[in-house]
Coordinates of C-alpha atoms in Angstrom, one line a residue:
I1 CA -34.1 40.5 -39.8
A2 CA -32.2 42.8 -42.3
G3 CA -28.9 40.3 -42.7
P4 CA -30.1 38.6 -45.7
L5 CA -30.0 42.4 -47.3
G6 CA -26.8 42.8 -46.3
S7 CA -25.8 39.5 -47.7
A8 CA -27.8 39.8 -50.8
L9 CA -26.4 43.7 -51.7
S10 CA -23.0 43.3 -51.2
T11 CA -23.0 39.9 -53.6
R12 CA -23.8 42.3 -56.1
F13 CA -21.9 45.4 -55.2
G14 CA -19.2 44.0 -53.6
A15 CA -18.7 44.1 -49.3
R16 CA -16.3 47.5 -49.3
P17 CA -19.4 50.1 -50.5
V18 CA -22.0 47.3 -48.8
A19 CA -20.7 48.6 -45.5
M20 CA -19.6 52.4 -45.8
A21 CA -23.8 52.5 -46.9
G22 CA -24.1 50.6 -43.6
G23 CA -21.5 52.9 -41.5
F24 CA -23.0 56.0 -42.5
L25 CA -26.9 54.5 -42.2
S26 CA -25.7 53.9 -38.7
G27 CA -24.5 57.3 -37.7
L28 CA -27.1 59.0 -39.6
G29 CA -29.5 57.1 -37.6
L30 CA -27.7 57.6 -34.3
F31 CA -27.7 61.9 -35.6
L32 CA -31.6 61.8 -36.4
G33 CA -32.3 59.7 -33.0
A34 CA -30.6 63.0 -31.3
F35 CA -33.4 65.4 -32.7
A36 CA -36.6 62.8 -31.6
T37 CA -40.0 64.5 -30.2
H38 CA -41.8 61.2 -29.7
M39 CA -40.8 57.5 -29.1
T40 CA -41.7 56.6 -32.9
H41 CA -39.5 58.7 -34.5
L42 CA -36.7 56.9 -32.2
Y43 CA -38.0 53.6 -33.0
L44 CA -37.5 55.0 -36.9
S45 CA -34.0 56.6 -36.5
V46 CA -32.3 54.8 -33.6
G47 CA -34.1 51.6 -34.5
L48 CA -34.9 51.2 -38.1
L49 CA -31.8 53.5 -39.7
A50 CA -29.0 52.1 -37.2
G51 CA -30.1 48.9 -37.4
L52 CA -30.4 48.5 -41.1
G53 CA -26.9 50.1 -41.1
W54 CA -25.4 48.0 -38.8
A55 CA -27.0 44.3 -40.5
L56 CA -25.0 46.3 -43.7
V57 CA -22.0 46.2 -42.1
F58 CA -22.1 43.3 -40.1
T59 CA -22.8 40.8 -42.9
P60 CA -20.5 41.8 -45.5
S61 CA -17.9 42.1 -43.1
L62 CA -17.6 38.9 -41.3
G63 CA -18.1 36.7 -44.5
T64 CA -15.4 39.2 -46.0
V65 CA -13.4 37.7 -43.5
G66 CA -14.0 33.6 -43.7
R67 CA -13.7 33.8 -47.2
Y68 CA -10.3 35.8 -47.2
F69 CA -8.9 32.8 -44.3
P70 CA -10.2 29.6 -45.6
A71 CA -7.3 27.5 -43.5
R72 CA -8.1 29.7 -39.8
R73 CA -11.3 30.8 -40.3
A74 CA -11.9 30.0 -36.6
L75 CA -9.2 32.6 -35.5
A76 CA -10.0 34.9 -37.9
T77 CA -13.0 35.2 -37.3
G78 CA -12.6 34.6 -33.3
L79 CA -9.9 37.4 -33.6
V80 CA -13.2 39.7 -35.7
V81 CA -15.8 38.9 -33.6
S82 CA -13.5 40.2 -30.3
G83 CA -13.6 43.5 -30.9
A84 CA -17.5 43.1 -29.6
S85 CA -16.2 42.4 -26.2
V86 CA -13.9 45.3 -26.2
S87 CA -16.7 48.1 -27.5
G88 CA -18.9 46.5 -25.1
L89 CA -16.1 47.2 -22.2
A90 CA -15.3 50.2 -23.8
L91 CA -19.2 52.0 -23.9
G92 CA -20.2 50.2 -20.8
P93 CA -18.6 53.1 -18.5
L94 CA -18.7 56.0 -21.3
V95 CA -22.8 55.7 -22.0
P96 CA -23.8 56.6 -17.9
L97 CA -21.2 59.5 -18.3
L98 CA -22.1 60.6 -21.6
L99 CA -25.7 60.7 -20.1
E100 CA -24.6 62.4 -17.2
T101 CA -22.4 64.9 -18.8
Y102 CA -24.5 65.9 -22.7
G103 CA -28.1 64.4 -21.5
W104 CA -28.8 61.6 -23.8
R105 CA -29.3 64.2 -27.1
G106 CA -25.9 64.6 -26.2
A107 CA -24.9 61.5 -26.3
L108 CA -26.6 60.5 -29.6
L109 CA -24.7 62.5 -31.3
L110 CA -21.4 61.2 -29.5
L111 CA -22.2 57.7 -30.0
A112 CA -23.0 59.0 -33.7
A113 CA -19.7 60.4 -34.3
I114 CA -17.6 57.0 -33.6
S115 CA -20.3 55.2 -35.8
F116 CA -19.8 57.8 -38.8
N117 CA -16.1 55.9 -38.3
L118 CA -17.7 52.4 -39.5
V119 CA -17.5 54.2 -43.0
A120 CA -13.7 54.3 -42.8
A121 CA -13.7 50.6 -41.6
G122 CA -16.0 49.8 -44.0
A123 CA -13.2 51.3 -47.1
L124 CA -10.3 48.6 -45.5
L125 CA -12.8 45.7 -47.1
R126 CA -10.7 46.0 -50.1
P127 CA -11.5 43.6 -52.9
M128 CA -8.6 41.0 -52.9
P129 CA -8.5 37.8 -55.0
I130 CA -9.1 34.4 -53.1
P131 CA -7.8 31.5 -54.2
G132 CA -10.2 28.9 -55.7
E133 CA -13.0 32.1 -56.8
S134 CA -13.2 33.9 -59.5
P135 CA -13.0 37.5 -59.7
G136 CA -15.8 39.8 -59.9
P137 CA -19.1 39.2 -57.7
P138 CA -20.3 36.0 -56.6
K139 CA -22.2 34.9 -60.3
D140 CA -25.2 32.7 -57.8
R141 CA -28.3 35.0 -57.8
A142 CA -30.2 32.1 -56.5
G143 CA -28.4 31.3 -53.4
L144 CA -30.9 32.6 -50.2
V145 CA -33.2 31.2 -52.1
R146 CA -31.0 27.9 -52.3
L147 CA -30.5 27.8 -48.9
L148 CA -34.0 27.9 -47.7
R149 CA -34.2 24.7 -49.3
H150 CA -31.1 23.6 -48.0
G151 CA -32.0 20.9 -45.3
P152 CA -28.4 20.9 -43.0
F153 CA -28.3 24.7 -43.2
L154 CA -31.7 25.2 -41.8
R155 CA -31.1 22.4 -39.0
Y156 CA -28.2 24.4 -38.0
A157 CA -29.6 28.1 -38.4
L158 CA -33.1 26.7 -36.2
A159 CA -30.5 25.4 -33.9
F160 CA -29.2 28.9 -33.2
V161 CA -32.5 30.5 -33.0
L162 CA -32.2 28.4 -29.5
V163 CA -28.8 29.3 -28.9
D164 CA -29.7 33.1 -29.0
A165 CA -32.9 32.5 -27.1
G166 CA -30.7 31.8 -24.0
Y167 CA -27.7 33.7 -24.8
Y168 CA -28.3 37.6 -24.3
V169 CA -30.2 36.5 -20.7
P170 CA -27.4 36.9 -18.6
F171 CA -26.0 40.3 -21.0
V172 CA -30.0 41.5 -20.5
H173 CA -30.9 40.5 -16.6
G174 CA -27.3 40.0 -15.2
E175 CA -27.0 43.4 -13.5
A176 CA -30.8 43.5 -12.0
R177 CA -29.8 39.7 -10.8
A178 CA -26.9 40.8 -8.9
H179 CA -28.9 44.0 -6.8
E180 CA -31.8 40.8 -6.2
V181 CA -28.2 39.1 -4.5
G182 CA -27.5 42.1 -2.5
C183 CA -24.8 43.6 -4.8
D184 CA -24.4 47.4 -4.8
E185 CA -24.2 49.3 -7.9
H186 CA -19.9 48.7 -8.1
R187 CA -20.4 45.1 -7.7
A188 CA -23.2 44.5 -10.0
G189 CA -21.3 46.3 -12.7
L190 CA -17.8 44.2 -12.0
V191 CA -20.0 41.2 -12.5
M192 CA -21.3 42.6 -16.1
A193 CA -17.9 43.7 -16.9
A194 CA -16.6 40.3 -15.9
M195 CA -18.7 38.4 -17.7
A196 CA -17.8 40.6 -21.1
A197 CA -13.9 40.7 -20.6
V198 CA -13.9 37.0 -20.4
D199 CA -16.2 36.7 -23.3
G200 CA -13.8 38.5 -25.5
G201 CA -11.0 36.1 -24.5
G202 CA -13.1 33.1 -25.0
R203 CA -14.2 34.0 -28.6
V204 CA -10.2 34.2 -29.3
A205 CA -9.0 30.9 -27.6
A206 CA -12.1 28.9 -29.0
G207 CA -10.6 30.3 -32.7
W208 CA -7.3 29.1 -31.7
L209 CA -8.2 26.0 -30.1
A210 CA -10.9 25.1 -33.2
G211 CA -7.3 25.7 -35.3
R212 CA -5.5 22.1 -34.2
P213 CA -6.5 19.5 -36.8
A214 CA -7.1 16.9 -34.2
T215 CA -11.1 17.5 -33.8
P216 CA -13.6 18.7 -36.4
L217 CA -14.7 22.4 -36.1
L218 CA -18.5 21.6 -35.6
R219 CA -17.2 18.9 -32.6
H220 CA -15.5 21.8 -30.7
L221 CA -18.8 23.8 -31.4
F222 CA -21.0 21.4 -29.9
T223 CA -18.5 21.2 -27.0
W224 CA -19.2 24.7 -26.4
V225 CA -22.7 24.7 -26.5
V226 CA -22.9 22.2 -24.2
L227 CA -20.9 23.9 -22.1
T228 CA -23.0 27.5 -22.4
G229 CA -26.1 25.7 -21.7
L230 CA -24.9 23.6 -18.6
T231 CA -23.4 26.6 -17.1
L232 CA -26.9 28.9 -18.1
F233 CA -29.0 26.3 -16.4
L234 CA -26.0 27.5 -13.1
L235 CA -26.7 30.6 -13.0
P236 CA -29.5 30.9 -10.9
L237 CA -27.2 28.9 -7.8
G238 CA -24.9 32.3 -7.9
T239 CA -27.0 33.7 -4.5
S240 CA -23.9 35.7 -3.7
F241 CA -21.2 37.9 -4.9
G242 CA -18.6 35.5 -5.2
G243 CA -21.0 33.0 -6.6
L244 CA -22.6 34.4 -9.1
L245 CA -19.1 36.3 -10.2
A246 CA -17.8 32.7 -10.9
L247 CA -20.5 31.5 -12.8
A248 CA -20.7 34.8 -14.8
L249 CA -16.9 34.4 -15.7
A250 CA -18.0 31.0 -16.3
Y251 CA -21.2 31.9 -18.7
G252 CA -19.1 34.9 -19.9
F253 CA -16.2 32.3 -21.4
C254 CA -17.9 29.6 -23.0
A255 CA -20.5 31.6 -24.7
G256 CA -18.1 33.9 -26.0
A257 CA -16.4 31.0 -27.2
L258 CA -19.3 30.0 -29.5
V259 CA -19.2 32.9 -31.4
P260 CA -16.6 32.5 -33.8
L261 CA -17.4 29.2 -34.1
Q262 CA -20.9 29.1 -34.9
F263 CA -19.9 31.6 -38.0
A264 CA -16.7 29.3 -39.1
G265 CA -18.9 26.3 -39.0
V266 CA -21.5 28.2 -41.4
A267 CA -18.8 26.9 -43.8
E268 CA -18.3 23.5 -43.4
V269 CA -22.4 23.0 -43.4
V270 CA -23.1 25.4 -46.9
G271 CA -19.4 25.6 -48.3
A272 CA -17.2 28.4 -48.6
G273 CA -18.9 29.4 -51.3
R274 CA -22.1 30.3 -50.1
L275 CA -21.0 31.9 -46.9
V276 CA -22.1 35.7 -47.4
H277 CA -25.6 34.4 -48.0
A278 CA -25.4 31.6 -45.0
I279 CA -24.6 33.9 -42.8
G280 CA -26.7 37.0 -43.7
L281 CA -29.9 34.1 -43.6
M282 CA -28.6 32.7 -40.2
Q283 CA -28.5 36.1 -38.6
M284 CA -32.3 36.6 -40.1
F285 CA -33.8 34.0 -38.1
E286 CA -31.2 34.3 -35.1
S287 CA -32.9 37.9 -34.7
F288 CA -36.3 35.6 -33.3
G289 CA -34.7 33.5 -31.3
S290 CA -32.9 37.0 -29.9
L291 CA -35.9 39.5 -29.8
L292 CA -37.7 37.1 -27.7
G293 CA -35.3 35.2 -25.0
P294 CA -34.6 38.4 -23.0
P295 CA -38.2 39.3 -22.5
F296 CA -39.8 36.2 -22.0
A297 CA -37.3 35.4 -19.2
G298 CA -38.1 38.8 -17.9

């Protein structure tokens, strides 16, 4: 929901200081959460403070990358967002180990230490002269308001509200589904790890394929969205370990493939000059689908 705030602040102050501030807030939220004595404290620290920090990191970073590489935007975005899959694979087995060894407070402290590294990562967003753009912060202060009256963008964003309503369901409920069809802890974990691994591969592959000039980027995106919907529709047919694993692999690859094209496609809809604003607004719209989908499916 804080996506538009991240885009507005990065427009005013630049991506580097906003991303660095976001990295500090994300680490601070996890650090304070380690001292919580009530659930409300966790809502405020891990939920509100760390969540705000991640929004201030994600929107400026992704918007900056999209503006730096206009000719190979899809591939650059695919490489950037594949990091989420890498961290998911790493933290999947690491977090249970931290919980078992240090308890939830110690685990949050260690995760806070990892998150504070976002400050250094944000410092790497060097201001660079971009062809076709005037130096200094963009002068368009009304970009967010104008986008709210931009029909093609609104239809694009609302479409991804529907996409996100289903996108996270297998990642949230996949392990429980694996147990339901008779998988033990090891096999259930294997299904989830395999889905996360091919998700990252799909992000890079789709970005590379979209760089081929033969087909417009939005047609690539449309194809991957259709394939993601079909594989999601077929997932309930996986009633054994082998069947569920095969469908999870297909879903992970297709779902991963649409992520970089989604953000690269924003520039096709609104133009590169309003990319940061558009990504922030689209995140806000998408969050409603992301929040409603998994509970509704459960």
